[in-house]
Coordinates of C-alpha atoms in Angstrom, one line a residue:
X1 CA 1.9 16.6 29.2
X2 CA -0.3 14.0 27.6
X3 CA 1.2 10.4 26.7
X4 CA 2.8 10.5 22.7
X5 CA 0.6 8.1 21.4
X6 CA 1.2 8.9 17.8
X7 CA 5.2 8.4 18.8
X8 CA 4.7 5.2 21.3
X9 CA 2.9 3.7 18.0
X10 CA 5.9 4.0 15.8
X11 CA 8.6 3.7 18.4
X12 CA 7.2 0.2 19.4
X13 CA 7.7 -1.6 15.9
X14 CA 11.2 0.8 15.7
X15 CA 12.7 -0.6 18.8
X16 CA 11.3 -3.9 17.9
X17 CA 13.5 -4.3 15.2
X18 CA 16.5 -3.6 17.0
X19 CA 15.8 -5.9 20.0
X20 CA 15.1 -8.7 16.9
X21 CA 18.1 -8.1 15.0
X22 CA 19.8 -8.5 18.5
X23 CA 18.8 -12.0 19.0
X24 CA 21.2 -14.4 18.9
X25 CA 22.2 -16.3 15.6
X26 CA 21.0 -19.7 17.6
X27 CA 17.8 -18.4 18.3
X28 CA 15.1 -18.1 15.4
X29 CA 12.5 -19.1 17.1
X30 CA 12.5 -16.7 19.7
X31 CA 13.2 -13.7 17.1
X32 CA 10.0 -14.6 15.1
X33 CA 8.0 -14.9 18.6
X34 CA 9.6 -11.5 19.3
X35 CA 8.9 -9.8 15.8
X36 CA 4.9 -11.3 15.9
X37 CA 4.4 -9.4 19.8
X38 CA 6.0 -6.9 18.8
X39 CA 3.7 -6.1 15.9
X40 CA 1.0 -7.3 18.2
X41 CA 1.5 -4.7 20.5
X42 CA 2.0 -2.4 17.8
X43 CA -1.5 -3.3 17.1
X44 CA -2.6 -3.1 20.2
X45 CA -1.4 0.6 19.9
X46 CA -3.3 1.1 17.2
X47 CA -6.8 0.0 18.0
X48 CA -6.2 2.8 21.0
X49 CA -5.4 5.5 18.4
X50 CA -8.2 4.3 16.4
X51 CA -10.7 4.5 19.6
X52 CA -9.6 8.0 21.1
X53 CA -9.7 9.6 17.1
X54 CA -12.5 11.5 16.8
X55 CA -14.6 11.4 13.5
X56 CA -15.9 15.1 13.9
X57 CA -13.2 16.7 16.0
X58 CA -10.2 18.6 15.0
X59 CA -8.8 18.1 11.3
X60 CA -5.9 16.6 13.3
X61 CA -6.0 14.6 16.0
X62 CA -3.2 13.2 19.0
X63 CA -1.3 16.0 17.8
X64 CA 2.5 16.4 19.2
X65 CA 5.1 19.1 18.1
X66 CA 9.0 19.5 19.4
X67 CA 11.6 21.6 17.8
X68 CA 14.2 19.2 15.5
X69 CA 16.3 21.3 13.6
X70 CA 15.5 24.5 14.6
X71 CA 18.0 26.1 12.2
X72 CA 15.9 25.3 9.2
X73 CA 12.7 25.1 10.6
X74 CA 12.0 21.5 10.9
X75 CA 9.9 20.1 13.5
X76 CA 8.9 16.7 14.9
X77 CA 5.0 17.3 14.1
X78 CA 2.6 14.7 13.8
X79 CA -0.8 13.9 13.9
X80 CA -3.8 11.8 12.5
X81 CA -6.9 13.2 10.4
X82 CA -9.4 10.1 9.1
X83 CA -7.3 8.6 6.4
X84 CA -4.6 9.0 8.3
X85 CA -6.0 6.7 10.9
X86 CA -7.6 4.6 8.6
X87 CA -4.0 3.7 6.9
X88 CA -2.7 3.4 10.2
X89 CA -4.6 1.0 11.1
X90 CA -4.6 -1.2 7.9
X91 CA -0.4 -1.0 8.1
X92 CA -0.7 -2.2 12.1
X93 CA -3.3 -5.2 11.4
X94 CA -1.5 -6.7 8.3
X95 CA 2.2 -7.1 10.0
X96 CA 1.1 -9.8 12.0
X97 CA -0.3 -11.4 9.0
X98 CA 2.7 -10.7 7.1
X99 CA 5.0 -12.4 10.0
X100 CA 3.5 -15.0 10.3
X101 CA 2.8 -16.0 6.4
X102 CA 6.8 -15.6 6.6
X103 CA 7.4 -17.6 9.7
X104 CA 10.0 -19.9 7.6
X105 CA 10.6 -17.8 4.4
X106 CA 13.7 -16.8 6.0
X107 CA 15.2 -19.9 7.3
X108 CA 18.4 -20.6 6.7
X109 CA 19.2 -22.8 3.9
X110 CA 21.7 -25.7 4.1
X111 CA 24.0 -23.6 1.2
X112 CA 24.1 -20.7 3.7
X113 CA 26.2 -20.7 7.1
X114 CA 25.2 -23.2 9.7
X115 CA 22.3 -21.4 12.7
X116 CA 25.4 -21.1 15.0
X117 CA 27.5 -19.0 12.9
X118 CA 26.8 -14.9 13.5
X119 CA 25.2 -14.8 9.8
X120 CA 21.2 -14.1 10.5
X121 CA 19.2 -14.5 8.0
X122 CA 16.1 -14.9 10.2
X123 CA 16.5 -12.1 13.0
X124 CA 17.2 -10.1 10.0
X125 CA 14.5 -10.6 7.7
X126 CA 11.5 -9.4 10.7
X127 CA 13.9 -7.1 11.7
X128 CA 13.6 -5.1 8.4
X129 CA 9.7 -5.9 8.1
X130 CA 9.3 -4.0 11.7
X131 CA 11.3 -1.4 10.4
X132 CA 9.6 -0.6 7.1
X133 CA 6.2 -0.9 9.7
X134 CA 7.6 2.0 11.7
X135 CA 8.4 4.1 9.2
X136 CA 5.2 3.7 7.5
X137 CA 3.1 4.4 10.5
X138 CA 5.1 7.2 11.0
X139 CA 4.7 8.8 7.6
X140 CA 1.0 8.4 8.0
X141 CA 1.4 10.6 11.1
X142 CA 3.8 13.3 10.2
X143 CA 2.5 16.7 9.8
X144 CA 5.9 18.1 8.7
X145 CA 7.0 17.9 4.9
X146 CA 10.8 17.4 5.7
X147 CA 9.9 14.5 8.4
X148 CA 7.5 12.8 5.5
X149 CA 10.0 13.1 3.3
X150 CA 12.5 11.8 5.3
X151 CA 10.8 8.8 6.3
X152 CA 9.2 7.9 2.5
X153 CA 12.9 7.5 1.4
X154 CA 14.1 6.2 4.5
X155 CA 11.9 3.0 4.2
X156 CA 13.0 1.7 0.7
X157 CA 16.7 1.0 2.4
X158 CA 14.9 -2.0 4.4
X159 CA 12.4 -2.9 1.6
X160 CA 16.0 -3.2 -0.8
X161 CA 17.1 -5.8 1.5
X162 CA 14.1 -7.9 1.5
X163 CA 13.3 -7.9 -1.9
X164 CA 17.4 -8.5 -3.0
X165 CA 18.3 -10.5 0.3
X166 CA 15.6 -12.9 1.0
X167 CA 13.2 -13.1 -2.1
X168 CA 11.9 -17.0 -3.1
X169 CA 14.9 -18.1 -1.7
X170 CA 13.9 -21.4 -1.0
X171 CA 12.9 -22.3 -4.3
X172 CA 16.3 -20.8 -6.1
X173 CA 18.7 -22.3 -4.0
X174 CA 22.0 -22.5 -6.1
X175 CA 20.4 -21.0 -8.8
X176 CA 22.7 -17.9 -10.1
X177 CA 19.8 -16.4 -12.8
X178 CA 16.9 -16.5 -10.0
X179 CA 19.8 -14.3 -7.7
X180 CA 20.6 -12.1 -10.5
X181 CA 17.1 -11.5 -11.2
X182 CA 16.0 -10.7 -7.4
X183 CA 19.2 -8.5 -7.1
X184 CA 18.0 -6.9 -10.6
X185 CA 14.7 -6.1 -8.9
X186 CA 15.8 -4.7 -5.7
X187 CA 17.9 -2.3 -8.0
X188 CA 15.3 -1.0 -10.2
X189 CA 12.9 -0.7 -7.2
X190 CA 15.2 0.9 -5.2
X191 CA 16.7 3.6 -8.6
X192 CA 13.0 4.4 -9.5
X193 CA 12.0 5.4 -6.1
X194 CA 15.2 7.3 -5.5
X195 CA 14.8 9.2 -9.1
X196 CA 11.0 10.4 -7.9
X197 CA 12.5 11.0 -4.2
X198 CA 15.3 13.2 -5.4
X199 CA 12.6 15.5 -7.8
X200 CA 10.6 15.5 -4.6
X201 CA 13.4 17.1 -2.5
X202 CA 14.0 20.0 -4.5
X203 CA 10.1 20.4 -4.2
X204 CA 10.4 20.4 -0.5
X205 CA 13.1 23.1 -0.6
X206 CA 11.6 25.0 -3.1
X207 CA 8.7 25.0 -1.1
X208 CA 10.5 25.9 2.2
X209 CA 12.0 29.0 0.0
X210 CA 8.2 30.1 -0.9
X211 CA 6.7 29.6 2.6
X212 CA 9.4 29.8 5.3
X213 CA 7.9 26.6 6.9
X214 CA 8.0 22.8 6.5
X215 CA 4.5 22.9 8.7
X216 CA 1.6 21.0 6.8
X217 CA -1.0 22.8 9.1
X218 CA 1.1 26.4 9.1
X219 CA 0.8 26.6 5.5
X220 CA -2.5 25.4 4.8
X221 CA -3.7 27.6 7.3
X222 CA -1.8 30.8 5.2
X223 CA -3.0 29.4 2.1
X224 CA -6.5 29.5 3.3
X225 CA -6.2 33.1 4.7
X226 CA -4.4 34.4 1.7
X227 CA -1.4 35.3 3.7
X228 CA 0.7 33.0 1.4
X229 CA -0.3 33.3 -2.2
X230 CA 2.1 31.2 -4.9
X231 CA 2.9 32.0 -8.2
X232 CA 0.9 30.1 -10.6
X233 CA 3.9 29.0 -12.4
X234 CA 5.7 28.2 -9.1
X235 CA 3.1 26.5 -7.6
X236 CA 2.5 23.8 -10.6
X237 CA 6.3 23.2 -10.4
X238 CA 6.0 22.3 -6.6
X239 CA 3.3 20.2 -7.7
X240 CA 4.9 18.0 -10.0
X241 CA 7.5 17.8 -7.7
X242 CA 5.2 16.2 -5.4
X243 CA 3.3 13.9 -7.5
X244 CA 5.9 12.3 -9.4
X245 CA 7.8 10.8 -6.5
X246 CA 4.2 9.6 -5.5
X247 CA 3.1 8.4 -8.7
X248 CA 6.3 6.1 -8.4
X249 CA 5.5 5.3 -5.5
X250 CA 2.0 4.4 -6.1
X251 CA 2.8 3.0 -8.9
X252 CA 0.8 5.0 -11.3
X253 CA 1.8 4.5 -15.3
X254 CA 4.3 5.0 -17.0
X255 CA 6.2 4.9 -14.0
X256 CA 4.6 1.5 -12.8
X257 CA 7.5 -1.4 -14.4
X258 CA 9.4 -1.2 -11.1
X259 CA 6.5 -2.8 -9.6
X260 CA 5.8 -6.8 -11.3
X261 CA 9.8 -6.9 -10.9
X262 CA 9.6 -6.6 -7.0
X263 CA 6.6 -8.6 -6.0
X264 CA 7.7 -10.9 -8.9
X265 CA 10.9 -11.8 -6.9
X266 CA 10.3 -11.3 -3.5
X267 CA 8.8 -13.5 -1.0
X268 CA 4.3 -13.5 -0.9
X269 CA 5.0 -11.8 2.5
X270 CA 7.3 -8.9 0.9
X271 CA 5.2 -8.2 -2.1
X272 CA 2.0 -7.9 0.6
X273 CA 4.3 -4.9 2.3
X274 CA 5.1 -3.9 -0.8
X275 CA 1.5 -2.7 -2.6
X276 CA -0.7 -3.5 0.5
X277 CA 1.3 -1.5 2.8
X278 CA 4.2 0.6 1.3
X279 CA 2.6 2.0 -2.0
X280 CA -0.3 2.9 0.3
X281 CA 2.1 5.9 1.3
X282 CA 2.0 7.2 -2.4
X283 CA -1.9 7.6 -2.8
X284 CA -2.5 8.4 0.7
X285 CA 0.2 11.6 0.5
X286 CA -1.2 12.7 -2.9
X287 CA -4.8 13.5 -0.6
X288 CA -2.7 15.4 2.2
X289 CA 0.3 16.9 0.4
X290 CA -0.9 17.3 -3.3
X291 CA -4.5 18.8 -3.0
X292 CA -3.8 20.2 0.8
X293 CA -1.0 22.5 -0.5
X294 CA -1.5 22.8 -4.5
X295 CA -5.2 23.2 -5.0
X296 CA -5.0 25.0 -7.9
X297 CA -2.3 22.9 -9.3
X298 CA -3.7 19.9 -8.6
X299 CA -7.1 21.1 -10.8
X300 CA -4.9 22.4 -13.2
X301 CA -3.5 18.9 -13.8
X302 CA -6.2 16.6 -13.2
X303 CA -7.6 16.5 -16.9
X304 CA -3.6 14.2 -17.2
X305 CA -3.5 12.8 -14.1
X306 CA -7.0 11.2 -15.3
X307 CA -6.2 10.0 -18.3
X308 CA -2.7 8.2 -16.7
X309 CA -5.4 6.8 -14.3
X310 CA -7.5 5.2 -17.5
X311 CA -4.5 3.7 -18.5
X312 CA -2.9 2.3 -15.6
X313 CA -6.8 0.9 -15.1
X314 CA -6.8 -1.0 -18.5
X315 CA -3.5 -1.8 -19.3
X316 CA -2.7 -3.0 -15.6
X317 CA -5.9 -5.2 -16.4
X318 CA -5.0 -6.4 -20.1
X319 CA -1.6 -7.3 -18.8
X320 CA -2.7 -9.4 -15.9
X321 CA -4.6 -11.6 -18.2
X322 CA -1.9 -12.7 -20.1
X323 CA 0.5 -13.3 -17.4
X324 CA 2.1 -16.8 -16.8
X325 CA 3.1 -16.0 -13.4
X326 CA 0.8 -15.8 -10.1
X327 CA 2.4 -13.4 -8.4
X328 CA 3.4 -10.8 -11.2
X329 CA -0.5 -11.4 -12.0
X330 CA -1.8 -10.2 -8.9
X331 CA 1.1 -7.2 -9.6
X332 CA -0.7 -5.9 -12.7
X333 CA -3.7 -6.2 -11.4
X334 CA -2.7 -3.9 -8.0
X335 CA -1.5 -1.6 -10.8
X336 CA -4.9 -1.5 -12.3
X337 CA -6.7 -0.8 -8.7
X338 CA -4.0 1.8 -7.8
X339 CA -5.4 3.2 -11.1
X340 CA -9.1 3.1 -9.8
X341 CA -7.6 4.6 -6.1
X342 CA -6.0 8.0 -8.5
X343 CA -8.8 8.5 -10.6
X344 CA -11.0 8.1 -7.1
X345 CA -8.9 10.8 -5.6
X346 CA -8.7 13.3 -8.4
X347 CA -12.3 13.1 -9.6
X348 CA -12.6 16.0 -7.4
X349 CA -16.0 14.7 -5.8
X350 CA -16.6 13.5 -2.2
X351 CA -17.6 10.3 -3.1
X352 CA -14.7 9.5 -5.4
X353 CA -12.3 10.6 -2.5
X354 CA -13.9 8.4 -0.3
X355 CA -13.7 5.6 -2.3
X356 CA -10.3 6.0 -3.1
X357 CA -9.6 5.9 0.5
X358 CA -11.7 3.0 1.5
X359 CA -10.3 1.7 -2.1
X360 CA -6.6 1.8 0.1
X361 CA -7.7 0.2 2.8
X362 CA -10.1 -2.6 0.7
X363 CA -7.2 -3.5 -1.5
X364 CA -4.7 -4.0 1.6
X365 CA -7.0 -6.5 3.2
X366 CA -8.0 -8.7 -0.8
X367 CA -4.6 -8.4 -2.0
X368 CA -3.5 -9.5 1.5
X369 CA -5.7 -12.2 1.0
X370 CA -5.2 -13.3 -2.6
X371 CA -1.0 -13.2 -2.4
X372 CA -0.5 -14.8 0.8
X373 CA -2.8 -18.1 -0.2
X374 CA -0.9 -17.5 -3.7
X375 CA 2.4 -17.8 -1.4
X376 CA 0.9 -20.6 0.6
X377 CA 0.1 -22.5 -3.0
X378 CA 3.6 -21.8 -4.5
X379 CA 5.8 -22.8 -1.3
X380 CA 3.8 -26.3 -1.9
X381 CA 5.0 -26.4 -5.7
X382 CA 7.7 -24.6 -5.9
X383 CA 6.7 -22.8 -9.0
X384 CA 5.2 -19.1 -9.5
X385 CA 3.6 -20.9 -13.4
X386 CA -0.1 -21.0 -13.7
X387 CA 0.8 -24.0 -16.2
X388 CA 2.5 -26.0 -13.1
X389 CA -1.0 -26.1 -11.7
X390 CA -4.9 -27.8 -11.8
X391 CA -7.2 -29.9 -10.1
X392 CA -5.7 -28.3 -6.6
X393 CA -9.3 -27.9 -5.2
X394 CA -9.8 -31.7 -5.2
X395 CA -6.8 -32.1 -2.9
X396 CA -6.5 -28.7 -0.8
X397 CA -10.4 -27.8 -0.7
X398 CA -10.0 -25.1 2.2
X399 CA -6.6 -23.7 0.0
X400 CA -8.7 -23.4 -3.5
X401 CA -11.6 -22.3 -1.2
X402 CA -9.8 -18.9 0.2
X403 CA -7.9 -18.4 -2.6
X404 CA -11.2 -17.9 -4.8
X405 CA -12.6 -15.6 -2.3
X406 CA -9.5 -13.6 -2.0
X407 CA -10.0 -13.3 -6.1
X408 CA -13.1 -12.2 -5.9
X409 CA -12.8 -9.8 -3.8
X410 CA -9.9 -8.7 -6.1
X411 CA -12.7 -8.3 -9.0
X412 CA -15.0 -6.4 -6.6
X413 CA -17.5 -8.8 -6.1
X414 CA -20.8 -7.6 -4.4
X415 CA -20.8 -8.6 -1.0
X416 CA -17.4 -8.3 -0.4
X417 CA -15.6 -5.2 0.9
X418 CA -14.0 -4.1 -2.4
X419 CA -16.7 -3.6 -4.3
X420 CA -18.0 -0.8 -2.3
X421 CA -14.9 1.4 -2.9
X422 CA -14.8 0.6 -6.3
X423 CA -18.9 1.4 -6.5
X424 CA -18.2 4.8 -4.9
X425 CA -15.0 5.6 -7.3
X426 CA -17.6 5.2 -10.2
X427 CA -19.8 7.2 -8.8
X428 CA -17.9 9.6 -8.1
X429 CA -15.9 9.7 -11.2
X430 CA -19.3 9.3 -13.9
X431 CA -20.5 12.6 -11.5
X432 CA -18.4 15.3 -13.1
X433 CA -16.2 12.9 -15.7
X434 CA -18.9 10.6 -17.5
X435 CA -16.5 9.3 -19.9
X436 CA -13.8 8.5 -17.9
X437 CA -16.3 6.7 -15.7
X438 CA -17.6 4.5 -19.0
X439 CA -13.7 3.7 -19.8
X440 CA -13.2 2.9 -16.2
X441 CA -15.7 0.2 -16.2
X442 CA -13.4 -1.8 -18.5
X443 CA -11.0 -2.4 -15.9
X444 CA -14.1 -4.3 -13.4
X445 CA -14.8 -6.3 -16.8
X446 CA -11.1 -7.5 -17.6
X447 CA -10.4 -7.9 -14.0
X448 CA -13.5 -10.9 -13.8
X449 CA -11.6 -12.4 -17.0
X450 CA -8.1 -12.3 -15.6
X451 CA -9.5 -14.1 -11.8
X452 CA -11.5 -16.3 -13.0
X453 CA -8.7 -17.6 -15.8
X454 CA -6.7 -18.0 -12.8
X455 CA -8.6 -20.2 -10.3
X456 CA -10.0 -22.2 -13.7
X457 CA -6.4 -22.8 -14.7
X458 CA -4.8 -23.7 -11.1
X459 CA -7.4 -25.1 -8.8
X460 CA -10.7 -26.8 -11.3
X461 CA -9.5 -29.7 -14.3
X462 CA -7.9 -32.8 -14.0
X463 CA -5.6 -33.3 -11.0
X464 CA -1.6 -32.6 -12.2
X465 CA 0.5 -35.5 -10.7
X466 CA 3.0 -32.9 -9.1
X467 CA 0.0 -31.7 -7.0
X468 CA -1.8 -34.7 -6.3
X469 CA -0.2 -34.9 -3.0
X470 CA -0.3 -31.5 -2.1
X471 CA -1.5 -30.6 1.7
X472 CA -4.2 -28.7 2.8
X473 CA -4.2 -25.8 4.8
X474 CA -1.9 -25.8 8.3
X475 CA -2.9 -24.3 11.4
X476 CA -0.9 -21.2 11.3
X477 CA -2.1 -20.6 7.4
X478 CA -6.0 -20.4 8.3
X479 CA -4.9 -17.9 11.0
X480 CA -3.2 -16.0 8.7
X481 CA -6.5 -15.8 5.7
X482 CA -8.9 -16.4 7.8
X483 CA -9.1 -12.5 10.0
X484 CA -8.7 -11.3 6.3
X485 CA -11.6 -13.0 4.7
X486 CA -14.1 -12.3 7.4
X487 CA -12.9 -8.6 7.5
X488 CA -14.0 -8.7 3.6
X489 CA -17.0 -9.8 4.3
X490 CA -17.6 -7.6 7.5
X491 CA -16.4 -4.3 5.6
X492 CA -18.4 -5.7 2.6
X493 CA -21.8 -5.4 3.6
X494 CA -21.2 -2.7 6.8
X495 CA -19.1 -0.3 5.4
X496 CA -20.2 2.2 7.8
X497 CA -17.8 2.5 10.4
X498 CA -14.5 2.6 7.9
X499 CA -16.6 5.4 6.2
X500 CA -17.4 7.1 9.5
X501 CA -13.8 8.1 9.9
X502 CA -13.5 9.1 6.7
X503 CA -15.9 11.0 5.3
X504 CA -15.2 14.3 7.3
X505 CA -11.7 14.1 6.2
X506 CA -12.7 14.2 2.2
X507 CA -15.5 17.0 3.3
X508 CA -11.9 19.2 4.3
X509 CA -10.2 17.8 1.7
X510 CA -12.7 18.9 -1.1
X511 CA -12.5 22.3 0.7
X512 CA -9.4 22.6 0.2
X513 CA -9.6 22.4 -3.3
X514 CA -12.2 24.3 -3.0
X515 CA -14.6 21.9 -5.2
X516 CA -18.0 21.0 -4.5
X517 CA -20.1 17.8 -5.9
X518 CA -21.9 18.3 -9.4
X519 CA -25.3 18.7 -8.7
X520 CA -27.3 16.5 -11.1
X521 CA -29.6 17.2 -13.4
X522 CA -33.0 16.9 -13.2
X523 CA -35.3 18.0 -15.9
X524 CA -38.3 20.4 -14.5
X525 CA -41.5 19.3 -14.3
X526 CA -43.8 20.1 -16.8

């Protein structure tokens, strides 16, 4: 029996958490040193399953299958396809970064019991983030819709408890309003994703009661050979299902107002797992469930599911230009890009599913980038108001420096590994939808107006007097941004090996669908 790698890769961060948590009250130190090996070694894991996938092997790969509840038919399946391992690996390289941009954010304050007492604050906060990790990993991995399912509500219990329990504490100490509000955001996070993960389970049984099986691969595979064949009306149903509780997720509009709330309040290191890592699971599972097990459904509702796209695109955008706060800026700008990752995937061409896949895995690493300095520049301040700032690149050069590249990459700058996705989601969208394509390009022009108004407003003009003394970048910051830029720039201009792995898995994915790329047209010669 081969080693469970897929298992080993979840169980690590899962385990992690538990041994954290356990750490004494006295210790904080020694739980953050635990949490940061943990998800090193969780990395570590995942360059393995990265090395032994195979780009043009089996659909999926490291696959491993035990009986769970036999009764009903669910089973412990997993196993990796390209943008499975691509996510993967995107969700095992930003922990680290998110730990350690959070080293303090969870320190006790000197309102809150004294380090001796049994109350945690610390061991609790990278506790939860190695829990949400696990679960994330493990959702990119599962091959059974009752274990997915399982684990995409299972992971917004920890994610409540960071946002509600440790967000900006340190700069609303005593303050009553900033508690209500954070406690206000947990809520609505936590209500919307419920309300879209309860419509979802009915799909699951519903589609248990059509195919006898929870199996992804069984019921693709009787799908394809026309052994299972779904009523039309019965299949759209299932479908909707489906894609509402991952349009909240994603967050895709209307359903999107959960979102500026929760990276609004929580900490620069929560609101990175939030969009960069845990709304991930939305897009990604509307490629494997949505147009793996509805392909007709998913065609029949594209000509919607586009238009929502358009508008999350340039409303997302219009909104993030007149926003007064940093980090529920960046917010309505991850809602626009989530709108360009949706309209990649149902564009129905290879290249816009590509690009919405490297889009995924692009926007983890620049919104990484771009939130984390942001969090870096607040903690300094205090404040989350653009009008609190200016003149910051005459006195934290190397701060003002990354936080501009991490804003360009945000507006898709040649060069820089965004703008590839983003080129390819054009493409692939102005292929077979040319005017959703032209309205598309709005979003790249508004999303230059709403970056640039940012750095201009907080780092260039005269030097504000609250900031005058402001520090640099420490030690543990540039290793945090630093990994990040240079994987912009590296995935910027070579591409190739991200698109490697994924490329076969669209080609299966666009068979499944059973959709080929519009030829063009080319006027014969006279």
């Amino acid at each position: 029996m081969s080693f469970p790698l897929l298992t080993a890769t979840a169980a690590l961060p899962a385990i992690g958490a538990i041994a954290t948590a356990a750490v004494p009250a006295a210790r904080r130190t020694a739980a953050k040193w635990l949490a940061l090996l943990v998800s090193l070694g969780t990395l570590a894991l995942a360059a393995i399953v990265l090395v032994r996938f195979e780009p043009g092997g089996d659909r999926y790969q490291l696959t491993e299958s035990h009986a769970w509840i036999k009764d009903f038919g669910v089973r412990y399946e997993l196993g990796v396809d390209g943008i499975g391992v691509a996510l993967l690996a995107l969700t095992a390289l930003l922990i680290p970064f998110v730990i350690m941009a959070g080293w303090h954010d969870a320190d006790p304050l000197e309102t809150e019991p004294s380090a001796g007492s049994r109350w945690r604050p610390t061991q609790g906060f990278f506790a939860l983030i190695l829990a949400v990790e696990a679960m994330v990993i493990l959702s990119f991995e599962a091959t059974d819709v009752f274990l997915f399912y399982i684990l995409f509500e299972a992971m917004l219990i920890p994610m409540y408890f960071l946002i509600g329990g440790f967000g900006d504490r340190a700069h609303a100490q005593g303050d009553e309003a900033a508690a209500t509000q954070r406690s206000y955001a947990a809520v609505k996070f936590l209500l919307y994703n419920l309300v879209g993960g309860l419509i979802m389970l009915a799909a699951v049984i519903g589609l248990y009661v059509v195919a006898g099986s929870f199996s992804l691969t069984e019921i693709a595979e009787a799908r394809t050979s026309g052994s299972l064949d779904m009523a039309t009306n019965t299949e759209r149903l299932l479908f909707l299902g489906f894609f509402f509780a991952f349009a909240v997720k994603a967050p895709l509009w209307p359903l999107h107002t959960w979102l500026p709330n929760a990276m609004g309040e929580a900490t620069a290191p929560v609101a990175v797992l939030i969009t960069a890592v845990v709304d991930k699971v939305g897009t990604f599972a509307m490629l494997r469930f949505c147009l793996q097990l509805f392909p007709e459904a998913s065609k029949w509702a594209t000509p919607v599911i586009l238009v929502l796209a358009l508008i999350s695109i340039v409303y997302g955008a219009l909104l993030a230009v007149g926003q007064r706060d940093i980090k529920r800026l960046v917010a309505y700008a991850s809602i626009s890009h989530f709108g360009f990752i949706i309209l990649g995937i149902f564009a129905m061409t290879s290249q816009g599913q590509s690009g919405a896949t490297l889009y995924m895995v692009n926007h983890g690493i620049s919104t990484a980038a771009l939130m984390l300095v942001a969090g870096f520049l607040i903690s300094r301040r205090g404040s989350r108001l653009i009008a609190d700032y200016g003149g910051v690149q005459k006195v934290a050069p190397v701060l003002a420096g990354t936080f501009l590249i991490g804003g360009l990459a945000t507006l898709s700058l040649p060069g820089l590994a965004p703008f590839v996705s983003e080129f390819l989601v054009l493409v692939g969208t102005f292929a077979r939808y040319p005017v959703a394509g032209i309205v598309a390009t709005f979003g790249i022009v508004l999303a230059a107006l709403y970056t640039l108004v940012l750095y201009q407003r907080t780092m260039t003009g005269p030097v504000r007097p609250e900031v005058a003394k402001m520090p640099d970048l420490r030690a543990r910051e540039l290793v945090v941004v630093a990994p990040l830029i240079a994987l912009l720039l590296f995935l910027g201009v070579f591409p190739k090996p991200l698109t490697d792995i994924v490329n076969p898995a669209v080609e299966q994915t666009m068979s499944d669908v059973q959709q080929k790329d519009p030829q063009p047209e080319v006027e014969a010669a006279k």
